[in-house]
Coordinates of C-alpha atoms in Angstrom, one line a residue:
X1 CA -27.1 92.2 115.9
X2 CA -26.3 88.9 117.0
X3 CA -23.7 88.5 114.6
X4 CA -21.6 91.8 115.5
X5 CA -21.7 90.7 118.7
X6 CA -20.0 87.7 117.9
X7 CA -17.7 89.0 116.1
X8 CA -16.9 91.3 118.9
X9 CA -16.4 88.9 121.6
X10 CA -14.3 86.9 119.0
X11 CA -12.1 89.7 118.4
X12 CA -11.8 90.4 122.0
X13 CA -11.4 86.7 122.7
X14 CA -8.6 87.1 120.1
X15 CA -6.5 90.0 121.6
X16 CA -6.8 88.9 125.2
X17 CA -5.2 85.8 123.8
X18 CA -2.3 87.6 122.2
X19 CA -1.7 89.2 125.2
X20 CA -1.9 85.9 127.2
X21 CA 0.6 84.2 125.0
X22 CA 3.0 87.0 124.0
X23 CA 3.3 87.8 128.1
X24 CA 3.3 84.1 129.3
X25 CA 6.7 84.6 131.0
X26 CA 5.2 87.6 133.0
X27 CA 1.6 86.6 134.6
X28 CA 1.9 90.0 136.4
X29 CA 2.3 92.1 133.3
X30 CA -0.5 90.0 131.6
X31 CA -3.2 91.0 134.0
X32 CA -2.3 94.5 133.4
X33 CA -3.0 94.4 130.0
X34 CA -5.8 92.5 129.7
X35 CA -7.0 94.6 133.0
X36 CA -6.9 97.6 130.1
X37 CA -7.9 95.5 127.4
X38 CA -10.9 95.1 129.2
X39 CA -11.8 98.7 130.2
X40 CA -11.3 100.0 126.6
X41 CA -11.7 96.6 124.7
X42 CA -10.2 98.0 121.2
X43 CA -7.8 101.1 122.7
X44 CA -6.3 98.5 125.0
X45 CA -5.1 96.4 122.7
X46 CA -3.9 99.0 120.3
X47 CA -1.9 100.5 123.1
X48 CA -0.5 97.1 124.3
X49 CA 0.7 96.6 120.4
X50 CA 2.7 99.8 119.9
X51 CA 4.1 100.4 123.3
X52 CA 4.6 97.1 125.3
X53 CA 5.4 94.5 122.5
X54 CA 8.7 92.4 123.5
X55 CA 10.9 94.6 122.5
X56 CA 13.9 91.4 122.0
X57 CA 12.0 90.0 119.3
X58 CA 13.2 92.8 116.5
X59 CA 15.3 91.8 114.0
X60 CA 17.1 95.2 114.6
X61 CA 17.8 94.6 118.0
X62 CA 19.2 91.2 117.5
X63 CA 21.4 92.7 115.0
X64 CA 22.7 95.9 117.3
X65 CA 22.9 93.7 120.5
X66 CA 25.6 91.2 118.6
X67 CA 28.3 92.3 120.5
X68 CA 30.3 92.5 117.1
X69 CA 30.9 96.0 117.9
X70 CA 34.2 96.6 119.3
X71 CA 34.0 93.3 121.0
X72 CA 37.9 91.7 119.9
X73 CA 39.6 94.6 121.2
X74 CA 37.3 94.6 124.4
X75 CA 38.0 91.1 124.7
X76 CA 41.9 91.3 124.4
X77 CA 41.9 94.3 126.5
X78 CA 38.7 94.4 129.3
X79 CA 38.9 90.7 130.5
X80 CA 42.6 90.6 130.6
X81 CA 42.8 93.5 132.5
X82 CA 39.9 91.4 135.1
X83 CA 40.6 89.9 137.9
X84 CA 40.1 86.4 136.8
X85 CA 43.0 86.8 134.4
X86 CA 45.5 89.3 136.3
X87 CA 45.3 87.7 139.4
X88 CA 43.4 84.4 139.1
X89 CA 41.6 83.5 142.4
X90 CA 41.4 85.9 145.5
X91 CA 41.0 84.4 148.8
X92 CA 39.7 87.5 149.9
X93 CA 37.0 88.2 147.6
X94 CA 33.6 87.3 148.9
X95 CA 35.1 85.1 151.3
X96 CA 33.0 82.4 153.0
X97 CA 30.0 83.8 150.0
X98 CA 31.3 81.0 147.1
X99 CA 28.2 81.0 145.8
X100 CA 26.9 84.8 145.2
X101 CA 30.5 85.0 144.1
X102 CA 29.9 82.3 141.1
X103 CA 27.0 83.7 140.6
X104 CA 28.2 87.4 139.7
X105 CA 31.0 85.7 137.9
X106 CA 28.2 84.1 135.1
X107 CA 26.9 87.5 134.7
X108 CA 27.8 88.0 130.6
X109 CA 30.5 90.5 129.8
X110 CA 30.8 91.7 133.8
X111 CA 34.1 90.9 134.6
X112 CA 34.6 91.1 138.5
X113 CA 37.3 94.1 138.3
X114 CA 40.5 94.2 140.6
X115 CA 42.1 97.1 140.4
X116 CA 39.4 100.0 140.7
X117 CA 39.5 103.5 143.2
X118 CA 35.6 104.2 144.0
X119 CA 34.4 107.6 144.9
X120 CA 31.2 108.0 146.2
X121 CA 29.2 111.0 145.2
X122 CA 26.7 112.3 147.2
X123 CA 24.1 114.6 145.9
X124 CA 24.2 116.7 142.8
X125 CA 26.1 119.6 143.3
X126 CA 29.5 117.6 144.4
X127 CA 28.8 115.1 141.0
X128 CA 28.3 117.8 139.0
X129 CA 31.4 119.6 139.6
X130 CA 33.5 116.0 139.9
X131 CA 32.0 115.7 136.7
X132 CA 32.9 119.1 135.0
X133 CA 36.2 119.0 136.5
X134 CA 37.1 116.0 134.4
X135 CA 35.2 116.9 131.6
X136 CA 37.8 120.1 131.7
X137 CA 40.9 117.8 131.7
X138 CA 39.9 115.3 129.2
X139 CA 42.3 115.2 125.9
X140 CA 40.8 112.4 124.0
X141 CA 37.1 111.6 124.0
X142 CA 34.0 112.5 126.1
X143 CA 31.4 110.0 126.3
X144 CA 28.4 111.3 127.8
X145 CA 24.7 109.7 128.4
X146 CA 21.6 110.4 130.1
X147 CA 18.4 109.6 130.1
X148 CA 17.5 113.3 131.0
X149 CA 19.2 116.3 129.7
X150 CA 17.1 119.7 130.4
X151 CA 17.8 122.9 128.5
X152 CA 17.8 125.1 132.0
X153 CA 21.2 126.7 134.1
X154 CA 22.4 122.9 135.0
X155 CA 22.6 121.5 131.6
X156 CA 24.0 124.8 130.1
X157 CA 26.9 124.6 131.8
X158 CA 27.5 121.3 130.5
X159 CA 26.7 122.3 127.3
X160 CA 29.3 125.3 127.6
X161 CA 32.0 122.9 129.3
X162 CA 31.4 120.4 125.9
X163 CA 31.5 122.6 123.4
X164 CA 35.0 124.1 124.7
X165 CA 36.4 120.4 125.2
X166 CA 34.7 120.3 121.3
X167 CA 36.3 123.3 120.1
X168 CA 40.1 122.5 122.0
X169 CA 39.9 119.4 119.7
X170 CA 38.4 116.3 122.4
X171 CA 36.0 114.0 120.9
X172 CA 32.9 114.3 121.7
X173 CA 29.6 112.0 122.0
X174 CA 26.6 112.3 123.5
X175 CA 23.4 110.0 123.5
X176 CA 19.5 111.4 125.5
X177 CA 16.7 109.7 125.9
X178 CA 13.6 110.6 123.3
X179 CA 11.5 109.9 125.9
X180 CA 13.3 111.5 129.1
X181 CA 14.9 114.3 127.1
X182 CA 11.4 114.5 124.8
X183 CA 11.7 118.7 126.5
X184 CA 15.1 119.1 125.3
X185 CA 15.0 122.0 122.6
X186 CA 16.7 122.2 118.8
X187 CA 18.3 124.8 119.7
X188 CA 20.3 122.8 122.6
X189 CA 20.9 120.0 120.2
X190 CA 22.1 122.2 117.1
X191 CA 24.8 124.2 119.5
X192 CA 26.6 121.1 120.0
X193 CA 26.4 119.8 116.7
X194 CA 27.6 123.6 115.3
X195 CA 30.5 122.7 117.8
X196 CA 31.2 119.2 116.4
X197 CA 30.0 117.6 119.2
X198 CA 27.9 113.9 117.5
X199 CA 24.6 113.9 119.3
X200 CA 22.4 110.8 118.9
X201 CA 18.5 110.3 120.7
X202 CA 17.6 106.6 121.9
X203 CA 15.2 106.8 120.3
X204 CA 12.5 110.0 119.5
X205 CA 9.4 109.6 120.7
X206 CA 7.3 109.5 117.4
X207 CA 10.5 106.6 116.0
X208 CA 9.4 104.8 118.9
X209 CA 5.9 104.9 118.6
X210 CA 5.7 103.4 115.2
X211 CA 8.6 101.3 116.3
X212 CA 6.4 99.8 118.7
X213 CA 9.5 100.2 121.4
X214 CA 8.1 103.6 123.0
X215 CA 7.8 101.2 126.9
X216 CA 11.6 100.9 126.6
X217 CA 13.7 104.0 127.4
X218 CA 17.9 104.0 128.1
X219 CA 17.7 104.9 131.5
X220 CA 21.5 104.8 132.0
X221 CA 23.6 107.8 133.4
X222 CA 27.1 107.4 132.3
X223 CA 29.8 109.8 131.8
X224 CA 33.6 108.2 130.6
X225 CA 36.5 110.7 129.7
X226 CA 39.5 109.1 128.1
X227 CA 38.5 105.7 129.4
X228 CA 40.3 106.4 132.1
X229 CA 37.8 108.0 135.1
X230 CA 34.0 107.1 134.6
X231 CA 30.6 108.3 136.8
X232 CA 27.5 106.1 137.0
X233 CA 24.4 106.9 139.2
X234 CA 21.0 108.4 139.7
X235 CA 21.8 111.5 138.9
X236 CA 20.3 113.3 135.4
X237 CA 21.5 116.6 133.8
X238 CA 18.9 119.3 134.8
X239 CA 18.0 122.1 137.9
X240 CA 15.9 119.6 139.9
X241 CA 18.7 117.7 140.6
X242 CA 20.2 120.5 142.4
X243 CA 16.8 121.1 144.7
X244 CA 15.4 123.4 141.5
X245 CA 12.0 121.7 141.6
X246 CA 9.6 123.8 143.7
X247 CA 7.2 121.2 144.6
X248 CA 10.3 118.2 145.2
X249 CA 12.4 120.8 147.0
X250 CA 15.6 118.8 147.8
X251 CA 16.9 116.7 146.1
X252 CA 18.6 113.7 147.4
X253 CA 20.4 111.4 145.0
X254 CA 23.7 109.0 145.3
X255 CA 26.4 108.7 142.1
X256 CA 30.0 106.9 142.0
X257 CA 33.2 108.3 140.4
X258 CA 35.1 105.0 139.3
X259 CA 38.8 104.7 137.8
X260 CA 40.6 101.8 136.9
X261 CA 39.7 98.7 135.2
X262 CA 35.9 99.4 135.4
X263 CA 35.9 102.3 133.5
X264 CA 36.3 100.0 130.5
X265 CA 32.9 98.3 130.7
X266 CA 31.0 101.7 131.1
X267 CA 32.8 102.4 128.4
X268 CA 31.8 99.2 126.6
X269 CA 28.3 99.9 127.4
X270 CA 28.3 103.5 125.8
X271 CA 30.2 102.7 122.3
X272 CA 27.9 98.9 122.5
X273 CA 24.8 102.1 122.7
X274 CA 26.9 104.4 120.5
X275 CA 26.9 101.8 117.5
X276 CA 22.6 101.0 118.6
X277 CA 21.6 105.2 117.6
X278 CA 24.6 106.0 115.3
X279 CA 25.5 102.2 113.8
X280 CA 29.5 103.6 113.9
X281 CA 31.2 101.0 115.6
X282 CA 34.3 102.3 117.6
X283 CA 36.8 99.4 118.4
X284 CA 40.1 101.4 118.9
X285 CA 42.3 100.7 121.6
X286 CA 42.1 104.3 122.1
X287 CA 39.3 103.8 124.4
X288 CA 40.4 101.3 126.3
X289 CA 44.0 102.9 127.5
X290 CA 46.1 101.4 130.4
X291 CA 45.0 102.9 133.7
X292 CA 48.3 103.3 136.6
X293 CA 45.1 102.1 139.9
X294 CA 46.5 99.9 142.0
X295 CA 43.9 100.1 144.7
X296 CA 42.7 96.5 145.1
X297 CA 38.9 97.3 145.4
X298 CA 36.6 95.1 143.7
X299 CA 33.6 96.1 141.1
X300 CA 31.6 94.8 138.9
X301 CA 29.5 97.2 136.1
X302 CA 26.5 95.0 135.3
X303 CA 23.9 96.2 132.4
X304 CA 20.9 95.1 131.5
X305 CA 18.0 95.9 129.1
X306 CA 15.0 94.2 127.3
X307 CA 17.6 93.6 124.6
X308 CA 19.7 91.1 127.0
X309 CA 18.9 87.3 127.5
X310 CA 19.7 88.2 131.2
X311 CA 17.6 90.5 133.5
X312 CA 20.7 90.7 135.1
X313 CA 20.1 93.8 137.1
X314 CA 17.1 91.6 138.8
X315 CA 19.0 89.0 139.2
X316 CA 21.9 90.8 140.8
X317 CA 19.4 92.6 143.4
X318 CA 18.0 89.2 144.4
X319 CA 21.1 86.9 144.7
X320 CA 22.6 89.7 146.8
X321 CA 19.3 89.8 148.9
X322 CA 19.2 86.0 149.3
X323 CA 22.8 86.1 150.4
X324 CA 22.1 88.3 153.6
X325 CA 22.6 86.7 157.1
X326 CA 22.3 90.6 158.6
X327 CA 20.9 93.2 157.4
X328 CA 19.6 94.3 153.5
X329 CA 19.4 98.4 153.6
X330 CA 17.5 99.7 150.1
X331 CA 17.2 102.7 149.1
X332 CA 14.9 103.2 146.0
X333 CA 12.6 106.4 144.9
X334 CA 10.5 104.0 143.3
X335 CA 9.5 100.4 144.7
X336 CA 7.5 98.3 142.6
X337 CA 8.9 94.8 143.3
X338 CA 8.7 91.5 141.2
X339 CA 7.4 88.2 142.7
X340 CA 11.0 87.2 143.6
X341 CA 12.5 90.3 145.0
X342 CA 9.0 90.4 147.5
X343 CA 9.8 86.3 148.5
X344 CA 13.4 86.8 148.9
X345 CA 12.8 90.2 151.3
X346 CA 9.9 88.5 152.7
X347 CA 12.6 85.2 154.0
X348 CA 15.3 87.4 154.5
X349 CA 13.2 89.4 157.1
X350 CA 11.4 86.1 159.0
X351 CA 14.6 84.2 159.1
X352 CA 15.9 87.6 161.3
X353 CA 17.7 89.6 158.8
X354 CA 17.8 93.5 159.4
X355 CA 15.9 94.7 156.4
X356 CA 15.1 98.7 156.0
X357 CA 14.3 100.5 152.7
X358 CA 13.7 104.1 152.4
X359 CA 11.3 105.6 150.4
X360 CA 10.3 108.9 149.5
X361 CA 7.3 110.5 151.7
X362 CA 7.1 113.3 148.4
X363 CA 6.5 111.4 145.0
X364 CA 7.2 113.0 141.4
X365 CA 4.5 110.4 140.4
X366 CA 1.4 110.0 142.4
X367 CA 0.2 106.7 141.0
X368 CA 3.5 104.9 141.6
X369 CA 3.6 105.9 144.7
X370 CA 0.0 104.3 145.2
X371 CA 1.9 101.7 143.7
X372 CA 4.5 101.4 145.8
X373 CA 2.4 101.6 149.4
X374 CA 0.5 98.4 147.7
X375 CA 3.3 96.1 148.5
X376 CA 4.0 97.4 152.4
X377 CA 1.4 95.7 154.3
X378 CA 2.9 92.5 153.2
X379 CA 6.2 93.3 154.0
X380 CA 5.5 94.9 157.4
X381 CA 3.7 91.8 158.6
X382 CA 6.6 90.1 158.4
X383 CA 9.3 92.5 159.8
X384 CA 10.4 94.5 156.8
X385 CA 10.6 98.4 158.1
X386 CA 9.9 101.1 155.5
X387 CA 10.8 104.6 156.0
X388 CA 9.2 107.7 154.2
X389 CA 11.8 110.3 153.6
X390 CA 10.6 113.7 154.2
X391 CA 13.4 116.6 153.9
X392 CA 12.6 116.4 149.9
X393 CA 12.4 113.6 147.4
X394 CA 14.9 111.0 147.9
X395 CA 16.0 109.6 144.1
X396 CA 19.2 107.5 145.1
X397 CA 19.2 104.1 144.0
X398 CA 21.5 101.8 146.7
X399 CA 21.2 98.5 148.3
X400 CA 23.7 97.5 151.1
X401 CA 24.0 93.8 151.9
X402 CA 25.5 92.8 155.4
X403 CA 29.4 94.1 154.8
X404 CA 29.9 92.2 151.7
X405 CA 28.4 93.9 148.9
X406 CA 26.9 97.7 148.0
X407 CA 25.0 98.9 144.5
X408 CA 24.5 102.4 142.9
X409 CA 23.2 102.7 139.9
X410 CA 20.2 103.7 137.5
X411 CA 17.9 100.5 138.2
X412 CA 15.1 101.4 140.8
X413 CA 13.7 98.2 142.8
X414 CA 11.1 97.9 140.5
X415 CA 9.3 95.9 137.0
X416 CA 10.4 98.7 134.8
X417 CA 13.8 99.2 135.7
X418 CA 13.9 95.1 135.7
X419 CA 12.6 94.1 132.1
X420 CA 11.5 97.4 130.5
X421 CA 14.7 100.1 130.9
X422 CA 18.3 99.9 129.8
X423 CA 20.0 100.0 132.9
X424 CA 23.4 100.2 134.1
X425 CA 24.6 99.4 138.1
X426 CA 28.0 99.4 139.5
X427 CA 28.4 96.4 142.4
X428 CA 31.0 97.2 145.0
X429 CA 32.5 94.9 147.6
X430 CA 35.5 97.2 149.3
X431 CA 34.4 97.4 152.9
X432 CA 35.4 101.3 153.0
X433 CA 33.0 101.9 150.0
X434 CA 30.2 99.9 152.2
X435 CA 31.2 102.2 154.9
X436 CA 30.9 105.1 153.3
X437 CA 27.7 104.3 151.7
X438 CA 26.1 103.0 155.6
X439 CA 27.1 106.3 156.5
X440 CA 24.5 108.4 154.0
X441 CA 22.2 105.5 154.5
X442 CA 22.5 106.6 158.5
X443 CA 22.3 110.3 157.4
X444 CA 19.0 110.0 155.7
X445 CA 17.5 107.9 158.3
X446 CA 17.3 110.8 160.3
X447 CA 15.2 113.2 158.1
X448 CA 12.8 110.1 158.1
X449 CA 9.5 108.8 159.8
X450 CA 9.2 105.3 159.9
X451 CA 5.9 103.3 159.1
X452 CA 4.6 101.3 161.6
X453 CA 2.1 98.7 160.4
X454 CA -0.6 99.8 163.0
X455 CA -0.7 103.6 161.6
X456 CA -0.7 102.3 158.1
X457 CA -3.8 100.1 158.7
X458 CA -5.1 103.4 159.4
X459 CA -5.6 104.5 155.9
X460 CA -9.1 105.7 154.5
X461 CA -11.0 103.5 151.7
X462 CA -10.8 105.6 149.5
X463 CA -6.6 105.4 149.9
X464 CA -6.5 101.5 149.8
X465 CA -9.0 101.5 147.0
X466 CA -6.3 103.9 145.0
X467 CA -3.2 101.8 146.1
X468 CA -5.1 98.3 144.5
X469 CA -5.9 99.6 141.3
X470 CA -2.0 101.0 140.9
X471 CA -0.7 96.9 141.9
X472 CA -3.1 96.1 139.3
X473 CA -1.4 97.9 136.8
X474 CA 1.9 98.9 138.5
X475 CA 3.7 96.1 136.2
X476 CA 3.3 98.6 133.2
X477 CA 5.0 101.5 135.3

């Protein structure tokens, strides 16, 4: 008896020291797991092995994350068009912000854009049709990817409007999630195929699993047609995003409509994913056509994923939040915050700066949101005001910083959208775009209640016992 137990502890001994060194970068994500590891010793560690490996170390990611895909004709033709190389320094860019500006500009292959028109999209119904409108007048390709696409009256009609643009002769692509789309039925899949459409999964769900990559999902939203008008945002294919989920009700949600020079690194991003599912490596200058803007606004498309020697999306979010000197307004449906992100809102709000985030008061996902109301009381102490968003569930994804910078995108503010998803922002700087994007901040302050630090101390044992065993494990979610 004495032996097996030995051998036991040894081989516990052994796992939580895998754990320990594999996740030494991320002490947060190690207690997790060996948290787990400990409640169900042999399970644990099996679980930890074929979902939350690192997914950088594969050979096969190194190999599809080279860059050689298209990269000479995205060189020649993306960073000449930037605004480094068309019109060298800008006195007006980030003016009197040198170094978030140098910052941004180290980001790899996220050229600071010049020449760019920015639409923002607010709710689902007006990016749908935006979206279906220029899915209707495309004549070249359609590149489209989501990390959801439901087989319901929403993604129907963009299955129709495809498989016409298929039929009239438009190239056609389109990429889903395994994991997000894992509902998605044959029968959606084969009509576009039958059409001629090329349909690719990131990724199935049972691939994954014996992949060991089933913690890492493309959670990118991006739609380019021609290369010349592109859409980037919260916003999946499917009836709740259009206030068809009964117990969500509405559905808030925030997307851009970009054209000009920017266009061409979402589409760098898609064909970069494009070559990752189908290994067809599209180069062609084809997709990368002169655009007429001449609308000097500013963006940047930043993308990041486990893949990336950069958690640039993390990076981005807290160089923008240590650059405040007024106010830092978030927006996120999901707030699970890294040690950084918490220290740099934490000083930002003590040294005076205005900083609100709205949450949702509904959650699609009870144990984040335990999660999520783990890291207030903190944050509250020392000024940071939270707001609960009751008309339905608020899924937009947008920081505002002072009257110098604004993000939409897929990344939520929290450890999975930092270092586990495949992510994709778009950073604007055009004052008129900040504006616009104050505005619906402003909007959907008013269908809020805000949380005051006295009513939240209110909350039973039973609650606060719930909200510290999701921080202990919210680094997995």
């Amino acid at each position: 008896m004495l032996v097996w137990i030995t051998l036991l502890l040894l081989l516990f001994i052994f796992q939580a020291a895998t754990i320990l060194i594999c996740e030494y970068k991320r002490p947060a994500k190690s207690i997790a797991w060996l948290s787990i590891l400990f409640i169900f010793p042999i399970i644990g560690f099996f679980m930890y092995y074929f979902i939350a490996r690192d997914y950088a170390r594969r050979k096969k990611v190194h190999a599809n994350n080279s860059d050689n895909a298209n990269n000479s004709t995205l060189q020649s033709v993306l960073y000449n068009d930037s605004i480094d190389a068309k019109k060298g320094e800008d006195s007006s860019f980030l003016l009197g912000e040198e170094r978030l500006r140098d910052w941004l500009r180290q980001v790899p292959h996220s050229p600071i854009t010049g020449m760019n028109r920015v639409d923002v999209l607010t709710n689902a119904d007006v990016t749908y049709e935006a979206m279906l409108e220029a899915i209707g007048k495309a004549q070249d390709h359609i590149h489209f990817e989501f990390y959801t696409i439901r087989d319901d009256a929403i993604g129907r009609r963009f299955q129709d409007a495809l498989i016409a643009k298929a039929k009239a002769g438009v190239a056609v692509r389109v990429i889903y999630d395994g994991v997000g789309s894992h509902a998605l039925s044959k029968a959606y899949i084969t009509s576009l195929k039958r059409a001629g459409i090329a349909v690719e999964p990131f990724l199935k769900p049972l691939i994954a699993f014996f992949e060991k990559r089933l913690n890492y999902r493309n959670h990118r939203k991006i739609v380019v047609v021609d290369g010349l008008v592109g859409f980037v945002g919260g916003i999946n294919i499917g009836n709740e995003y259009v206030g068809g989920n009964p117990k969500l009700g509405f559905w808030r949600d925030t997307h851009v409509m970009l054209h000009g020079d920017a266009v061409y690194d979402l589409q760098r991003t898609f064909l970069k994913d494009w070559f990752f599912v189908s290994g067809e490596s599209l180069g062609e200058k084809r997709y990368y056509p002169a655009h007429s803007e001449q609308e000097p606004s500013f963006v940047q498309v930043i993308s990041s994923g486990p893949d990336a020697r950069w958690d640039a999306i993390q990076e981005m979010y807290f160089a923008g939040l240590i650059a405040a000197k007024k106010r830092i307004w978030i927006t996120t449906p999901y707030f699970i915050p890294d040690p950084s992100i918490t220290m740099a809102l934490k000083s930002a709000a003590i040294s005076g700066v205005d900083v609100r985030i709205i949450l949702p008061f509904k959650a699609d996902s009870a144990i984040v949101q335990y999660a999520s109301k783990s890291y207030l009381k903190e944050l509250l102490q020392v000024g940071v005001r939270f707001y609960l968003y009751r008309k339905g569930f608020i899924h937009a994804k947008v920081i505002i910083v002072d009257e110098i910078m604004s993000t939409v995108g897929t990344a939520n503010v929290d450890m999975r959208s930092f270092f586990s998803n495949f992510e994709l922002n778009a950073v604007m700087f055009d004052r008129h775009v900040i504006s616009r994007l104050e505005s619906d901040f402003l909007m959907d302050l008013e269908d809020c209640t805000e949380v005051t630090l006295t009513e939240f101390e209110l909350r039973s044992p039973g609650e606060k016992r719930k909200e510290r065993i999701a921080r202990l494990l919210s680094p997995l979610f």
